[in-house]
mmCIF file of C-alpha atoms in Angstrom:
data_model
loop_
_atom_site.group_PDB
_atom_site.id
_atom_site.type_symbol
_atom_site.label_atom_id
_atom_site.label_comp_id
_atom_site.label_asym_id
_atom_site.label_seq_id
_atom_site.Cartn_x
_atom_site.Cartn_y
_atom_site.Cartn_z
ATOM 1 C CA UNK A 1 -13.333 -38.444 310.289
ATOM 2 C CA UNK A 2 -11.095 -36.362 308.123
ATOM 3 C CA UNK A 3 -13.066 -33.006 306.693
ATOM 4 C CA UNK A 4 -11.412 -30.918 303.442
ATOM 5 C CA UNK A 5 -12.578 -27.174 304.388
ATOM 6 C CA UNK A 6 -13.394 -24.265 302.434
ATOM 7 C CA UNK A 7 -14.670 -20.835 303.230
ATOM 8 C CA UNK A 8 -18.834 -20.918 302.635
ATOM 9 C CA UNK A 9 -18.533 -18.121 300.410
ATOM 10 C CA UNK A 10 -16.551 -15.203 298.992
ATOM 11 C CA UNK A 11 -17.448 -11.809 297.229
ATOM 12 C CA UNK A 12 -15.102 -10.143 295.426
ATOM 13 C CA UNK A 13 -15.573 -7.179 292.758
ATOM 14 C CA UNK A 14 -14.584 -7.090 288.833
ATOM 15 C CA UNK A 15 -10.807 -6.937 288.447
ATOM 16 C CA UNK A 16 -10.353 -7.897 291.945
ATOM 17 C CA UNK A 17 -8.546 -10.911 293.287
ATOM 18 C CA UNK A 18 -9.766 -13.405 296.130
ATOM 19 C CA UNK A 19 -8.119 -15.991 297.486
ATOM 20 C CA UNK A 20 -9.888 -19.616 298.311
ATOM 21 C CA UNK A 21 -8.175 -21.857 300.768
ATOM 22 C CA UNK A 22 -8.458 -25.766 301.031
ATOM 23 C CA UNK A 23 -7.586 -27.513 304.385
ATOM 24 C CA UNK A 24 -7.542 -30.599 306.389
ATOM 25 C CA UNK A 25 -9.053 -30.483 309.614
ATOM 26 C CA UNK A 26 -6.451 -33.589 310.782
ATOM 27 C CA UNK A 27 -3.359 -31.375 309.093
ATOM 28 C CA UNK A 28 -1.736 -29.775 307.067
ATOM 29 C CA UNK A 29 -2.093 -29.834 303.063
ATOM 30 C CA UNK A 30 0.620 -30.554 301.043
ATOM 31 C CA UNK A 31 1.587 -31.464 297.540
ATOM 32 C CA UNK A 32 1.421 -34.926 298.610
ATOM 33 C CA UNK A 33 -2.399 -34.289 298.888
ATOM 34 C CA UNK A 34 -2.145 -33.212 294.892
ATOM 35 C CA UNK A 35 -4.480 -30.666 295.545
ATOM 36 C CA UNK A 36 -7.113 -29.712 292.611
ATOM 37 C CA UNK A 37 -9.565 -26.850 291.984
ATOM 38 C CA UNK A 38 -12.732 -27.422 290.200
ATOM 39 C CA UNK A 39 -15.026 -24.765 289.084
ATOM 40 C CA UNK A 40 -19.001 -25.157 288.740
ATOM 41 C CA UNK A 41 -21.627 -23.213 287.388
ATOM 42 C CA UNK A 42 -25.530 -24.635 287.926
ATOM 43 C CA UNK A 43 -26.463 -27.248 285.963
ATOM 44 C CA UNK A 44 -22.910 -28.370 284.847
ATOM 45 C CA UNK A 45 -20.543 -30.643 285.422
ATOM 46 C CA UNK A 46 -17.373 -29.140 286.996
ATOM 47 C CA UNK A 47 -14.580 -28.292 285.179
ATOM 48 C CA UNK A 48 -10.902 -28.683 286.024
ATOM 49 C CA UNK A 49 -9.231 -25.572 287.025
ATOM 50 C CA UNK A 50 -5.833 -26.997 288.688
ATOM 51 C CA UNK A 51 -4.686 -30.047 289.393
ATOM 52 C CA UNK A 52 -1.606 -32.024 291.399
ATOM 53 C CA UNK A 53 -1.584 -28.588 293.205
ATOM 54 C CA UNK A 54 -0.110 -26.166 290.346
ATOM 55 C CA UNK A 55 -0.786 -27.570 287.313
ATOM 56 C CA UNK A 56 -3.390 -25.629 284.994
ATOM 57 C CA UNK A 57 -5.532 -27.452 282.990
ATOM 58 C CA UNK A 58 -5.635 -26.947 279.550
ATOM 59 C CA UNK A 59 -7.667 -23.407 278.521
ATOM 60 C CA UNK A 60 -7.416 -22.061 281.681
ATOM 61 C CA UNK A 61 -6.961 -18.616 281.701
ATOM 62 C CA UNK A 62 -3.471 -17.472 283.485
ATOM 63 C CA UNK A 63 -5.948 -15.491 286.080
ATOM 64 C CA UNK A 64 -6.657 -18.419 287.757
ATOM 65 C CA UNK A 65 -3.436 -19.698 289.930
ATOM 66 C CA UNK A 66 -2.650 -21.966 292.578
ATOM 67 C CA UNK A 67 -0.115 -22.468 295.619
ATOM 68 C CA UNK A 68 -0.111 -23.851 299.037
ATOM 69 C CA UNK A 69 -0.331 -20.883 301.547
ATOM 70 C CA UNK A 70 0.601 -22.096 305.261
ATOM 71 C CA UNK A 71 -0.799 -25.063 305.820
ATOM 72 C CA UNK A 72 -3.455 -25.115 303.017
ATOM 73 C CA UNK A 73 -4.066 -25.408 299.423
ATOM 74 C CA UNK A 74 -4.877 -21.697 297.288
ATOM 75 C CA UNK A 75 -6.637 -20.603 294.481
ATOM 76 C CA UNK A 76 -6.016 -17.360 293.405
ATOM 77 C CA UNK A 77 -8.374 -15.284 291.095
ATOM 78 C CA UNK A 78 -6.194 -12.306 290.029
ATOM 79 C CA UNK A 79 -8.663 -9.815 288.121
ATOM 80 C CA UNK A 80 -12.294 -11.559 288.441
ATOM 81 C CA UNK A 81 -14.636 -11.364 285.725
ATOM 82 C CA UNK A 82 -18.412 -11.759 285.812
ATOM 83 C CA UNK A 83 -18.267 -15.343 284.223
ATOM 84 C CA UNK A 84 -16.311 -16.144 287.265
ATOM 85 C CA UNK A 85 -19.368 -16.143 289.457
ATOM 86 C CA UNK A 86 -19.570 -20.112 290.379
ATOM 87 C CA UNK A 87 -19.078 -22.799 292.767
ATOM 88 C CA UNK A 88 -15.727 -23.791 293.906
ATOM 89 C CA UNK A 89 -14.281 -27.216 294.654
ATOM 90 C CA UNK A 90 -11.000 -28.434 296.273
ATOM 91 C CA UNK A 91 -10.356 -32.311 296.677
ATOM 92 C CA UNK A 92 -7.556 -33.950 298.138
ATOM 93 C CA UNK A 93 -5.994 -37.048 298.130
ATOM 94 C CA UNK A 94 -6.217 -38.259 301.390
ATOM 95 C CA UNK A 95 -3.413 -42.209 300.388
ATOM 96 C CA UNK A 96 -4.473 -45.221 300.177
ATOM 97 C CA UNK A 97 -6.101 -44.298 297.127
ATOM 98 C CA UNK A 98 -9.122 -42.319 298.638
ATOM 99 C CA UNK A 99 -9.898 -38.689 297.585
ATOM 100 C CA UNK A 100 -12.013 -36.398 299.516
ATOM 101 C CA UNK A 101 -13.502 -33.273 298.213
ATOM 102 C CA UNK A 102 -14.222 -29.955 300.168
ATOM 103 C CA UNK A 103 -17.796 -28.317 300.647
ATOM 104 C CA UNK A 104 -17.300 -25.734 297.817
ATOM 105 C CA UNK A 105 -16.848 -21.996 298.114
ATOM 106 C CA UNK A 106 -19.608 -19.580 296.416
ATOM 107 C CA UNK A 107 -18.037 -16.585 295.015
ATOM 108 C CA UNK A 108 -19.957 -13.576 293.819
ATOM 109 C CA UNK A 109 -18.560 -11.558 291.768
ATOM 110 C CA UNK A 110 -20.042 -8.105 292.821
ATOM 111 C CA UNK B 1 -12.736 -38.077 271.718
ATOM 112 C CA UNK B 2 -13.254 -40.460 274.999
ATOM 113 C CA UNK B 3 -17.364 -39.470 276.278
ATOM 114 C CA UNK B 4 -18.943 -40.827 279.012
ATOM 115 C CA UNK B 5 -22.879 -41.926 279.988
ATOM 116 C CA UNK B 6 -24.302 -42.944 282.849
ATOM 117 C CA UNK B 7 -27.533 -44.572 282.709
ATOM 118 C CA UNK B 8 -30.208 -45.451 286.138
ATOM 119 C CA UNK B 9 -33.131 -46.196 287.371
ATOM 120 C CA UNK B 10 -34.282 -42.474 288.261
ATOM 121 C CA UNK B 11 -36.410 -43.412 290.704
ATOM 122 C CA UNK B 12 -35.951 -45.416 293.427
ATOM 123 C CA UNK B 13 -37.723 -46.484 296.797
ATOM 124 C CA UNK B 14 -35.742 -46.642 300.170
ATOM 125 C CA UNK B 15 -33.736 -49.789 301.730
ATOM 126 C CA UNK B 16 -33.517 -50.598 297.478
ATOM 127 C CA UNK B 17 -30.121 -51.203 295.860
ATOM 128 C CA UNK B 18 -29.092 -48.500 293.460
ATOM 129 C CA UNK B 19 -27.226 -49.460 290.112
ATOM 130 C CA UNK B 20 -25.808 -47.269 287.888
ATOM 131 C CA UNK B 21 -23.513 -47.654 284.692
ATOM 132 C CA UNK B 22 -21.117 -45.704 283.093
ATOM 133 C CA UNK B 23 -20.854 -46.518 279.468
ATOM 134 C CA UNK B 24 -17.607 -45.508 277.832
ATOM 135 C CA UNK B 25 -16.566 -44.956 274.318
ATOM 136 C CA UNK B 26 -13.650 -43.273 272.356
ATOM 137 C CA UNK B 27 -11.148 -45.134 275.193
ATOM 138 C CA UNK B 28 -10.662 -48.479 276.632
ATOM 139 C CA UNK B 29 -11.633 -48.911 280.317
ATOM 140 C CA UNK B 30 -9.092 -51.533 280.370
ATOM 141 C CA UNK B 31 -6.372 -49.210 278.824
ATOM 142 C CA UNK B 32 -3.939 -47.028 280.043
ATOM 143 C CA UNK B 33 -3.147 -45.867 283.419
ATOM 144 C CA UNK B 34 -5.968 -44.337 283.909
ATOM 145 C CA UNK B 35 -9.162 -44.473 286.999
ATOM 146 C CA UNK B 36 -12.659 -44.657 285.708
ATOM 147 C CA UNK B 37 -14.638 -42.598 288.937
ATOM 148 C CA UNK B 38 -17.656 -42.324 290.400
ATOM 149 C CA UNK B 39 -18.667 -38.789 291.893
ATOM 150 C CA UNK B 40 -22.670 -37.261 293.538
ATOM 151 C CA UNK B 41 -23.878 -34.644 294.061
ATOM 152 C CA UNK B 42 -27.245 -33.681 296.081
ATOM 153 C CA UNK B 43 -29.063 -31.119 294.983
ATOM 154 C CA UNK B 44 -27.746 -27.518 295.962
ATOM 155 C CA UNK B 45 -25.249 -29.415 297.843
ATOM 156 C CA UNK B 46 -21.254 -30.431 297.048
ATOM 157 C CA UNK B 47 -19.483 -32.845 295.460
ATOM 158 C CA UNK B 48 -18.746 -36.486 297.206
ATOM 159 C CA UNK B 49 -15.839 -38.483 295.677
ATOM 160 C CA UNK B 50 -17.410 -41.881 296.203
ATOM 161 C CA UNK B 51 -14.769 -44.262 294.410
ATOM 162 C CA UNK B 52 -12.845 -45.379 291.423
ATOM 163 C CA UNK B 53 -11.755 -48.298 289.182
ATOM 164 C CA UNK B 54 -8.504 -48.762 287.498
ATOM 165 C CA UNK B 55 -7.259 -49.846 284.378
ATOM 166 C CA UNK B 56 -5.808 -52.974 286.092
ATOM 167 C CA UNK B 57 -8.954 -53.412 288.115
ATOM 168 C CA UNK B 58 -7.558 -52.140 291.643
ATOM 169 C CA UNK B 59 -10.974 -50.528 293.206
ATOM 170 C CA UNK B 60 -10.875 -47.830 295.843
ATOM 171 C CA UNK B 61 -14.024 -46.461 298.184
ATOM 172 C CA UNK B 62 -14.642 -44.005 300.042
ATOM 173 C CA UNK B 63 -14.385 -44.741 303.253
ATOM 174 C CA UNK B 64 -18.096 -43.571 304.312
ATOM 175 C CA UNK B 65 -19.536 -45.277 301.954
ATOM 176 C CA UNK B 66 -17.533 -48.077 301.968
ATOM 177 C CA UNK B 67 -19.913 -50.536 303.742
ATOM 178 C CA UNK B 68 -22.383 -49.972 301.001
ATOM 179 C CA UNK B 69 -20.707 -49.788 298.011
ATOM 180 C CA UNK B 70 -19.268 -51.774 294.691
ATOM 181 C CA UNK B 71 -17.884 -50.689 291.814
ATOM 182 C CA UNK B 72 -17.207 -53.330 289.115
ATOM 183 C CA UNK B 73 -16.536 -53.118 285.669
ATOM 184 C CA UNK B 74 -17.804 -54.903 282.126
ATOM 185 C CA UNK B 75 -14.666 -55.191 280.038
ATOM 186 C CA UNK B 76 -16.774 -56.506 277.144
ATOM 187 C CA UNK B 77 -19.563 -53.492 277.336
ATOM 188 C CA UNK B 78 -16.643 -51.095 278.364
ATOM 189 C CA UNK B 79 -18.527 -50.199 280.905
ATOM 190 C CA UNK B 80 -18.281 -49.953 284.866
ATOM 191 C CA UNK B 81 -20.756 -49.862 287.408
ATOM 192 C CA UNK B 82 -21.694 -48.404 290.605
ATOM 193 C CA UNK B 83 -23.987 -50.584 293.422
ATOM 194 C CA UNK B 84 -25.402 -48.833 296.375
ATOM 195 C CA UNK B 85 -26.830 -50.505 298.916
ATOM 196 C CA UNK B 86 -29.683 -49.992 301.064
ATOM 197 C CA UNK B 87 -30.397 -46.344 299.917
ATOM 198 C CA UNK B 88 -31.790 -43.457 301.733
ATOM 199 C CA UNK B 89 -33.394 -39.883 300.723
ATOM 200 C CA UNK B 90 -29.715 -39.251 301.420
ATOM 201 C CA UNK B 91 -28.704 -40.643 298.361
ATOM 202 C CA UNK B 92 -30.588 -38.882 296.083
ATOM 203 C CA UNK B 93 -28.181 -36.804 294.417
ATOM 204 C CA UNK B 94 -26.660 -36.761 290.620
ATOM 205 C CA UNK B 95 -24.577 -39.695 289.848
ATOM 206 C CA UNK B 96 -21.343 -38.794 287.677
ATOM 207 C CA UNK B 97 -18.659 -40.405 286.476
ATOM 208 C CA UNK B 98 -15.610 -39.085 285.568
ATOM 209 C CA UNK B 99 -12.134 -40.276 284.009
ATOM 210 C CA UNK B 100 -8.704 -39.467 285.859
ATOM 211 C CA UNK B 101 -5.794 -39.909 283.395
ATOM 212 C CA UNK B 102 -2.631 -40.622 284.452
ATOM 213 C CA UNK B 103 0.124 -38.100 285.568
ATOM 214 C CA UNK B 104 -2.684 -36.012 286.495
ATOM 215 C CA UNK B 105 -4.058 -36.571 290.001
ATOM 216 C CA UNK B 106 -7.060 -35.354 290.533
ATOM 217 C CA UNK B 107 -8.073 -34.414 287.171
ATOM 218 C CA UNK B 108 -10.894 -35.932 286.189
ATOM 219 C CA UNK B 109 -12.022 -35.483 283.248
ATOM 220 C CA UNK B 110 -14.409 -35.880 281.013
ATOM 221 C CA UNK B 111 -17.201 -36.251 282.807
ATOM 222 C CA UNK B 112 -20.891 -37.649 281.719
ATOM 223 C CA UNK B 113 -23.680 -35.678 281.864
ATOM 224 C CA UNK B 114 -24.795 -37.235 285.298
ATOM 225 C CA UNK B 115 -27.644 -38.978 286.007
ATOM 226 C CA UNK B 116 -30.377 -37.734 288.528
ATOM 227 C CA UNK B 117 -31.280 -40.455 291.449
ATOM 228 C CA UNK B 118 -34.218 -39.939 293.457
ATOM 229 C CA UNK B 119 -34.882 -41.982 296.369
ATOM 230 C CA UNK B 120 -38.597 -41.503 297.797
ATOM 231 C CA UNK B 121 -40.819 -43.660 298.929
#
């Protein structure tokens, strides 16, 4: 059974930049796997950060990038803020039309 | 403006069926290219992509869920529909649905406001 993986948690301080990863534990990732990057805070729906691996959605600040690094899907937060203290989701597209998303990534912003 | 509401049962006893509906408005759920999801989440716990219907009708699961799952969709409420089968205290979790538009894999949005499903006997 195919499992999308992302780090349990990541701390990072104000201004600083961390890195999240997304992978496939029967691969590599790919921008076949459109790769996307929601962000949640408790008590809310997520909210789109980047989707089909690159693409920001709309009102998302320019801090927040994406790539493929290796052979996994990135986000990038380049000078964290404290309202970047959330939840983290990757989800891939796995074909056949079936998406699977990761466990989430905490990040503290500390 | 295209919002989205699920509506349940709230409560529900194991070995029940779950139902749950997604009432649309602002968009067609017939229109478009566009999928018309279903997505849970347990409490404290991550997000499960559990399926989607499309504008033409084409249904995907997932595939762990597969066994116990239909979507199906009301063209004349606008609405679509989520049946679970058989539920456990594993299922409790809240119920969202979300809309993926098209050129944009993996987008989904907007989402409802989710709908909280407890199963307990």
């Amino acid at each position: 059974q195919t499992v999308v993986t992302q780090e349990p948690s990541f701390s990072v301080s104000p201004g600083g930049t961390v890195t999240l990863t997304c992978g496939l534990s029967s691969g590599s990732v790919s921008t076949k796997n459109y790769p996307s990057w929601y962000q949640q805070t408790p008590g809310q729906a997520p909210r789109t950060l980047i989707y089909n691996t690159y693409t920001r959605s709309s009102g998302v600040p320019d801090r927040f990038s994406a790539s493929i690094l290796g052979n996994k899907a990135a986000l990038t937060i380049t000078g964290a803020q404290a309202d970047d203290e959330s939840d983290y989701y990757c989800v891939l597209y796995l074909g056949r039309g079936i998406w699977l998303f990761g466990g989430g990534t905490k990040v503290a912003v500390l | 403006q295209v919002q989205l509401q699920e509506s349940g049962p709230g409560l529900m006893k194991p070995s029940q069926t779950l139902s749950l509906t997604c009432a649309v408005s602002g968009d067609s759920i017939t229109s478009g290219d566009y999928y018309w999801n279903w997505i849970r989440q347990p409490a404290g716990q991550g997000l499960e992509w559990i399926g989607r219907i499309h504008t033409s009708g084409g249904i995907n699961y997932s595939p762990s869920l597969k066994s116990r799952v239909t979507i199906s969709r009301d063209t004349s409420k606008n609405q679509f529909s989520l049946n679970l089968t058989s539920v456990t205290a594993a299922d409790t979790a809240v119920y969202y649905c979300a809309r993926e538009g098209p050129s944009h894999p993996g987008d989904y949005f907007p989402w409802g406001q989710g709908t909280l499903v407890t199963v307990s006997s």
